[in-house]
Amino acid sequence: MNVTGHTRSPASIRDVAAAAGVSYQTVSRVINGHPSVKQSTRERVLAAIDELGFRRNATALALARGRSRAVTVLTANTTHYGYASILQGVEESARAAAYSVGVGVLESADQAAVTAEVQRAADAGGGLVVIAYDPAGVRALEAVPAGVPVVGIVETPASPPTDNRPWVWTDDREAAYEATRHLLSLGHETVHYVAIPSSTRRTGARTSGWRQALKEAGAAQPRPVQGSWGPAGGHAAGLKLAKDPSVTAILCGNDDLALGVLRALHEAGRSVPGEVSVAGFDDAPHSAYLTPSLTTVRLDFTGLGRAAFALLHGVLEESAPIAPHPVSVPELVVRESSGRPSA
């Protein structure tokens, strides 16, 4: 209530526009999860929405349109950087569009367990976003019943998918290719690779990009060292690689693996980048503050989550066609951990 004792009128979309210094059409685009809005503008609009307490009446809209304004994200992990950032992007866009967001955790890759979790999510109504970066996620995407609106966030496809595949992805293959080319350009004879698990039995997109760069350069193609998702896997792989004096450059499938590799090299007495150059993947927040700071590939996972919701929102609102597409261009960020090999 205000000082006169009267109830304050709810904020309107034009109030939000005025507070954010944008047009009401821009506010509408943010609310509806449209990917074309600049990040700085989106953040101003979201801040104004929170400050003014603006909310579209989701219940009334759902009743009027005969559909649930809800999204469930199915994922096998909620803590790793990429997964968590995708969840953030979905949640931000969904909240602005007056959609509720639930999370269904795929605790096992067992087919029966995956199918049961998918069915629970489908029964809740609304649409589904499936993070298919691992076997459980891939099986979940395949198990979604026909007729249930769904968008998959997938590894870079081996070939362009058909239009009936509502998928989004980042071009991991190109990103790994560029990171490997960077290390080769410094004068390293080859680049060793510590791999993250692939979502399927086929070679992962990051592994493919690394191998392609080596092949084009006529460099030796060492066998990838299988890591995991976290620093412990990188540490174990790094201890193996540190024993080989011919190893002068290591590309890691994510920044957490690189963190473990850096520790292993330190324990083995091999300096970075003096004796060994190390590059990571993802540009997680800690990467710039390691010693040495980590050369890595920046991927916009939050933007990927926003794009997934925007695609799903178009399906739910029947306002946009389904079309699979990559999202954003990965960016190589060169820092202190990569350099020329010692003489």
Coordinates of C-alpha atoms in Angstrom, one line a residue:
M1 CA 0.0 0.0 0.0
N2 CA 1.1 3.6 -0.6
V3 CA 1.1 6.4 1.9
T4 CA -2.5 7.3 1.3
G5 CA -3.7 3.8 2.2
H6 CA -4.6 2.9 -1.4
T7 CA -3.3 -0.3 -3.0
R8 CA -0.7 0.3 -5.6
S9 CA -1.6 -0.6 -9.1
P10 CA 0.4 -3.5 -10.6
A11 CA 3.2 -2.5 -12.8
S12 CA 2.5 -2.6 -16.5
I13 CA 4.8 -3.6 -19.4
R14 CA 5.1 0.2 -20.2
D15 CA 6.2 0.8 -16.6
V16 CA 9.0 -1.7 -17.1
A17 CA 10.0 -0.2 -20.4
A18 CA 10.2 3.3 -18.9
A19 CA 12.3 2.0 -16.0
A20 CA 14.7 0.1 -18.3
G21 CA 14.9 2.9 -20.9
V22 CA 13.7 0.7 -23.7
S23 CA 10.6 0.3 -25.8
Y24 CA 7.7 -1.8 -24.6
Q25 CA 8.3 -4.0 -27.7
T26 CA 11.8 -4.8 -26.4
V27 CA 10.3 -5.7 -23.0
S28 CA 8.0 -8.0 -24.8
R29 CA 10.9 -9.7 -26.6
V30 CA 12.7 -10.2 -23.3
I31 CA 9.6 -11.6 -21.7
N32 CA 9.1 -14.0 -24.6
G33 CA 12.7 -15.2 -24.5
H34 CA 13.7 -13.8 -27.9
P35 CA 17.4 -14.5 -28.5
S36 CA 18.0 -11.3 -30.5
V37 CA 18.0 -8.9 -27.5
K38 CA 21.5 -7.7 -26.4
Q39 CA 22.7 -9.1 -23.1
S40 CA 23.1 -5.7 -21.5
T41 CA 19.6 -4.7 -22.6
R42 CA 18.2 -8.0 -21.3
E43 CA 19.8 -7.5 -17.9
R44 CA 18.3 -4.0 -17.6
V45 CA 14.9 -5.2 -18.4
L46 CA 15.1 -8.2 -16.1
A47 CA 16.3 -5.9 -13.3
A48 CA 13.4 -3.5 -13.9
I49 CA 11.0 -6.5 -13.9
D50 CA 12.3 -7.6 -10.5
E51 CA 12.4 -4.0 -9.1
L52 CA 8.8 -3.2 -10.1
G53 CA 7.4 -6.7 -9.3
F54 CA 6.0 -7.0 -12.8
R55 CA 4.4 -10.3 -13.5
R56 CA 2.2 -11.5 -16.3
N57 CA -0.8 -13.4 -15.0
A58 CA 0.4 -16.9 -15.9
T59 CA -2.6 -18.6 -14.4
A60 CA -5.1 -16.6 -16.4
L61 CA -3.1 -17.0 -19.6
A62 CA -2.9 -20.8 -19.1
L63 CA -6.6 -21.1 -18.6
A64 CA -7.4 -18.8 -21.6
R65 CA -5.1 -20.7 -23.9
G66 CA -5.8 -24.2 -22.5
R67 CA -2.1 -25.0 -22.0
S68 CA 0.3 -25.2 -19.0
R69 CA 2.9 -22.4 -18.8
A70 CA 5.6 -24.6 -17.4
V71 CA 8.9 -26.0 -18.6
T72 CA 10.8 -29.0 -17.1
V73 CA 14.5 -29.3 -17.7
L74 CA 15.7 -32.9 -17.7
T75 CA 19.4 -33.2 -16.9
A76 CA 21.9 -35.7 -15.4
N77 CA 23.8 -33.0 -13.7
T78 CA 23.0 -29.6 -12.0
T79 CA 26.5 -28.6 -10.7
H80 CA 29.0 -28.8 -13.6
Y81 CA 29.6 -25.3 -15.1
G82 CA 28.0 -26.0 -18.5
Y83 CA 25.0 -27.7 -17.1
A84 CA 24.4 -25.1 -14.4
S85 CA 24.8 -22.2 -16.8
I86 CA 22.3 -23.7 -19.3
L87 CA 19.8 -24.1 -16.4
Q88 CA 20.4 -20.4 -15.6
G89 CA 19.7 -19.3 -19.1
V90 CA 16.5 -21.4 -19.3
E91 CA 15.3 -20.1 -15.9
E92 CA 15.9 -16.4 -16.7
S93 CA 14.1 -16.5 -20.0
A94 CA 11.2 -18.7 -18.7
R95 CA 10.8 -16.4 -15.6
A96 CA 10.6 -13.3 -17.8
A97 CA 7.9 -15.0 -20.0
A98 CA 5.9 -16.0 -16.9
Y99 CA 6.7 -19.7 -17.2
S100 CA 7.5 -21.8 -14.2
V101 CA 10.6 -24.1 -14.4
G102 CA 11.1 -27.5 -12.9
V103 CA 14.1 -29.7 -13.0
G104 CA 14.0 -33.5 -13.4
V105 CA 17.3 -35.1 -12.5
L106 CA 18.3 -38.2 -14.4
E107 CA 19.9 -40.2 -11.6
S108 CA 20.8 -43.2 -13.8
A109 CA 21.4 -44.0 -17.5
D110 CA 19.3 -47.2 -17.0
Q111 CA 16.6 -47.1 -19.7
A112 CA 13.8 -47.9 -17.3
A113 CA 14.8 -45.2 -14.9
V114 CA 15.2 -42.6 -17.7
T115 CA 11.8 -43.5 -19.2
A116 CA 10.1 -43.2 -15.8
E117 CA 11.6 -39.7 -15.3
V118 CA 10.7 -38.6 -18.8
Q119 CA 7.1 -39.8 -18.2
R120 CA 6.9 -37.9 -14.9
A121 CA 8.0 -34.7 -16.6
A122 CA 5.7 -35.2 -19.5
D123 CA 2.7 -35.8 -17.2
A124 CA 3.4 -32.5 -15.5
G125 CA 2.4 -30.7 -18.7
G126 CA 4.1 -27.9 -20.5
G127 CA 7.3 -28.4 -22.5
L128 CA 10.6 -30.2 -21.9
V129 CA 14.2 -29.1 -22.4
V130 CA 16.6 -32.1 -22.4
I131 CA 20.3 -31.5 -21.8
A132 CA 21.7 -34.4 -23.8
Y133 CA 25.4 -34.2 -23.1
D134 CA 25.7 -37.7 -21.6
P135 CA 24.1 -41.2 -22.2
A136 CA 21.2 -40.5 -19.7
G137 CA 20.4 -37.2 -21.5
V138 CA 20.5 -38.8 -24.9
R139 CA 18.2 -41.6 -23.8
A140 CA 15.8 -39.1 -22.3
L141 CA 15.6 -37.1 -25.5
E142 CA 14.8 -40.3 -27.4
A143 CA 12.2 -41.4 -24.8
V144 CA 10.1 -38.2 -25.0
P145 CA 6.6 -39.3 -26.1
A146 CA 5.3 -38.1 -29.5
G147 CA 3.3 -34.9 -29.2
V148 CA 5.2 -33.6 -26.1
P149 CA 6.9 -30.3 -27.0
V150 CA 10.6 -30.7 -26.5
V151 CA 13.9 -29.1 -27.3
G152 CA 17.2 -30.9 -27.0
I153 CA 20.5 -29.3 -26.1
V154 CA 23.0 -31.6 -27.8
E155 CA 26.6 -32.2 -28.8
T156 CA 27.5 -30.8 -32.2
P157 CA 25.8 -33.2 -34.6
A158 CA 27.9 -35.2 -37.0
S159 CA 25.8 -33.9 -39.9
P160 CA 23.1 -31.3 -40.2
P161 CA 19.9 -32.6 -38.5
T162 CA 16.5 -32.5 -40.2
D163 CA 13.9 -29.8 -39.4
N164 CA 12.0 -32.1 -37.2
R165 CA 14.8 -32.2 -34.7
P166 CA 14.3 -29.2 -32.4
W167 CA 17.9 -29.0 -31.2
V168 CA 20.4 -26.3 -30.3
W169 CA 24.1 -26.7 -29.8
T170 CA 27.4 -24.9 -29.8
D171 CA 30.0 -25.7 -32.4
D172 CA 32.4 -27.7 -30.2
R173 CA 34.1 -29.3 -33.1
E174 CA 35.2 -25.9 -34.5
A175 CA 36.2 -24.7 -31.1
A176 CA 38.5 -27.7 -30.4
Y177 CA 39.9 -27.3 -33.9
E178 CA 40.9 -23.6 -33.3
A179 CA 42.3 -24.4 -29.9
T180 CA 44.5 -27.1 -31.3
R181 CA 45.6 -24.9 -34.2
H182 CA 46.6 -22.3 -31.7
L183 CA 48.9 -24.7 -29.8
L184 CA 50.4 -26.0 -33.0
S185 CA 51.0 -22.4 -34.2
L186 CA 53.2 -21.8 -31.2
G187 CA 55.6 -24.5 -32.5
H188 CA 54.5 -27.6 -30.7
E189 CA 55.0 -30.8 -32.8
T190 CA 51.7 -32.3 -31.6
V191 CA 48.9 -31.7 -29.0
H192 CA 47.8 -34.4 -26.5
Y193 CA 44.1 -34.5 -25.5
V194 CA 42.4 -35.2 -22.2
A195 CA 38.8 -36.1 -23.2
I196 CA 35.5 -35.6 -21.5
P197 CA 33.0 -38.4 -21.8
S198 CA 31.0 -38.4 -25.0
S199 CA 27.2 -38.5 -25.0
T200 CA 27.3 -41.5 -27.2
R201 CA 29.7 -44.3 -28.2
R202 CA 30.8 -42.2 -31.2
T203 CA 33.8 -39.9 -31.1
G204 CA 32.8 -36.6 -29.4
A205 CA 32.8 -33.4 -31.3
R206 CA 35.7 -31.9 -29.3
T207 CA 37.8 -35.0 -30.0
S208 CA 36.9 -34.7 -33.7
G209 CA 37.9 -31.1 -33.9
W210 CA 41.3 -31.8 -32.2
R211 CA 42.0 -34.7 -34.5
Q212 CA 41.1 -32.8 -37.6
A213 CA 43.5 -30.0 -36.7
L214 CA 46.3 -32.5 -36.2
K215 CA 45.6 -34.3 -39.4
E216 CA 45.6 -31.1 -41.5
A217 CA 48.9 -30.0 -39.9
G218 CA 50.5 -33.4 -40.6
A219 CA 51.1 -33.8 -36.9
A220 CA 51.2 -37.1 -34.9
Q221 CA 47.8 -38.1 -33.5
P222 CA 48.3 -39.5 -30.0
R223 CA 45.6 -41.6 -28.4
P224 CA 43.3 -39.4 -26.4
V225 CA 43.5 -39.9 -22.6
Q226 CA 40.1 -40.5 -21.2
G227 CA 39.2 -38.1 -18.4
S228 CA 36.0 -37.4 -16.6
W229 CA 34.1 -34.2 -15.9
G230 CA 36.0 -33.0 -12.9
P231 CA 39.5 -32.1 -11.7
A232 CA 40.2 -35.6 -10.3
G233 CA 40.0 -37.1 -13.7
G234 CA 42.3 -34.4 -15.1
H235 CA 44.8 -34.9 -12.3
A236 CA 45.0 -38.7 -13.0
A237 CA 45.4 -38.0 -16.8
G238 CA 48.0 -35.3 -16.1
L239 CA 50.1 -37.6 -14.0
K240 CA 50.3 -40.1 -16.9
L241 CA 51.2 -37.4 -19.5
A242 CA 53.7 -35.7 -17.2
K243 CA 55.9 -38.9 -17.3
D244 CA 56.4 -38.5 -21.0
P245 CA 59.1 -35.8 -21.8
S246 CA 57.8 -35.5 -25.4
V247 CA 54.5 -34.1 -24.2
T248 CA 54.7 -30.3 -24.6
A249 CA 51.1 -29.3 -25.2
I250 CA 47.8 -30.6 -23.7
L251 CA 44.3 -29.7 -24.7
C252 CA 41.7 -30.6 -22.1
G253 CA 38.0 -31.3 -22.7
N254 CA 36.9 -28.8 -20.1
D255 CA 38.4 -26.3 -17.6
D256 CA 37.9 -28.6 -14.6
L257 CA 40.0 -31.3 -16.3
A258 CA 42.6 -28.6 -17.1
L259 CA 42.7 -27.6 -13.4
G260 CA 43.6 -31.2 -12.5
V261 CA 46.2 -31.4 -15.3
L262 CA 47.9 -28.2 -14.0
R263 CA 48.1 -29.6 -10.5
A264 CA 49.6 -32.9 -11.8
L265 CA 52.2 -31.1 -13.9
H266 CA 53.2 -29.0 -10.9
E267 CA 53.6 -32.1 -8.7
A268 CA 55.8 -33.6 -11.5
G269 CA 58.0 -30.5 -11.6
R270 CA 57.1 -29.6 -15.1
S271 CA 56.5 -25.9 -15.5
V272 CA 53.6 -24.3 -17.4
P273 CA 54.0 -22.9 -20.0
G274 CA 57.8 -23.3 -19.9
E275 CA 57.8 -27.0 -20.5
V276 CA 54.1 -27.8 -21.2
S277 CA 51.4 -25.6 -22.6
V278 CA 47.8 -26.3 -21.4
A279 CA 44.5 -25.2 -22.8
G280 CA 41.0 -25.8 -21.5
F281 CA 37.4 -25.6 -22.7
D282 CA 34.4 -23.6 -21.5
D283 CA 36.0 -20.5 -19.9
A284 CA 34.6 -21.3 -16.5
P285 CA 34.8 -18.4 -14.0
H286 CA 37.9 -19.7 -12.2
S287 CA 39.9 -20.0 -15.4
A288 CA 41.1 -16.4 -15.5
Y289 CA 42.3 -16.6 -11.9
L290 CA 44.5 -19.7 -11.9
T291 CA 48.3 -19.5 -11.8
P292 CA 49.1 -19.4 -14.6
S293 CA 45.8 -18.1 -16.0
L294 CA 44.2 -20.7 -18.3
T295 CA 44.0 -20.4 -22.1
T296 CA 40.6 -21.8 -23.0
V297 CA 37.6 -21.7 -25.4
R298 CA 34.7 -19.5 -24.3
L299 CA 31.3 -21.0 -24.8
D300 CA 28.0 -19.2 -24.1
F301 CA 26.1 -21.8 -22.1
T302 CA 23.7 -19.3 -20.6
G303 CA 22.9 -18.1 -24.1
L304 CA 22.4 -21.7 -25.1
G305 CA 19.8 -22.1 -22.4
R306 CA 18.0 -18.9 -23.5
A307 CA 18.0 -20.1 -27.1
A308 CA 16.6 -23.5 -26.1
F309 CA 13.7 -21.8 -24.2
A310 CA 13.1 -19.4 -27.1
L311 CA 12.7 -22.3 -29.5
L312 CA 10.5 -24.2 -27.1
H313 CA 8.5 -21.1 -26.3
G314 CA 7.8 -20.6 -30.1
V315 CA 6.5 -24.2 -30.2
L316 CA 4.3 -23.8 -27.1
E317 CA 2.9 -20.5 -28.3
E318 CA 2.6 -21.7 -31.9
S319 CA 4.4 -18.6 -32.9
A320 CA 7.6 -20.0 -34.5
P321 CA 8.6 -23.0 -36.7
I322 CA 10.8 -25.7 -35.3
A323 CA 14.3 -25.4 -36.7
P324 CA 17.6 -26.9 -35.3
H325 CA 20.5 -24.5 -35.2
P326 CA 23.9 -23.8 -33.6
V327 CA 24.1 -21.0 -31.1
S328 CA 26.9 -18.5 -30.9
V329 CA 30.5 -18.8 -32.1
P330 CA 33.0 -20.1 -29.6
E331 CA 35.9 -17.7 -28.8
L332 CA 39.5 -18.7 -28.1
V333 CA 40.8 -16.8 -25.0
V334 CA 44.6 -16.8 -24.9
R335 CA 46.1 -16.5 -21.5
E336 CA 49.3 -17.4 -19.7
S337 CA 49.1 -21.2 -19.8
S338 CA 50.1 -21.5 -23.5
G339 CA 53.4 -20.5 -25.0
R340 CA 56.2 -21.7 -27.3
P341 CA 57.9 -24.9 -26.5
S342 CA 61.3 -24.7 -24.8
A343 CA 64.3 -25.1 -27.0

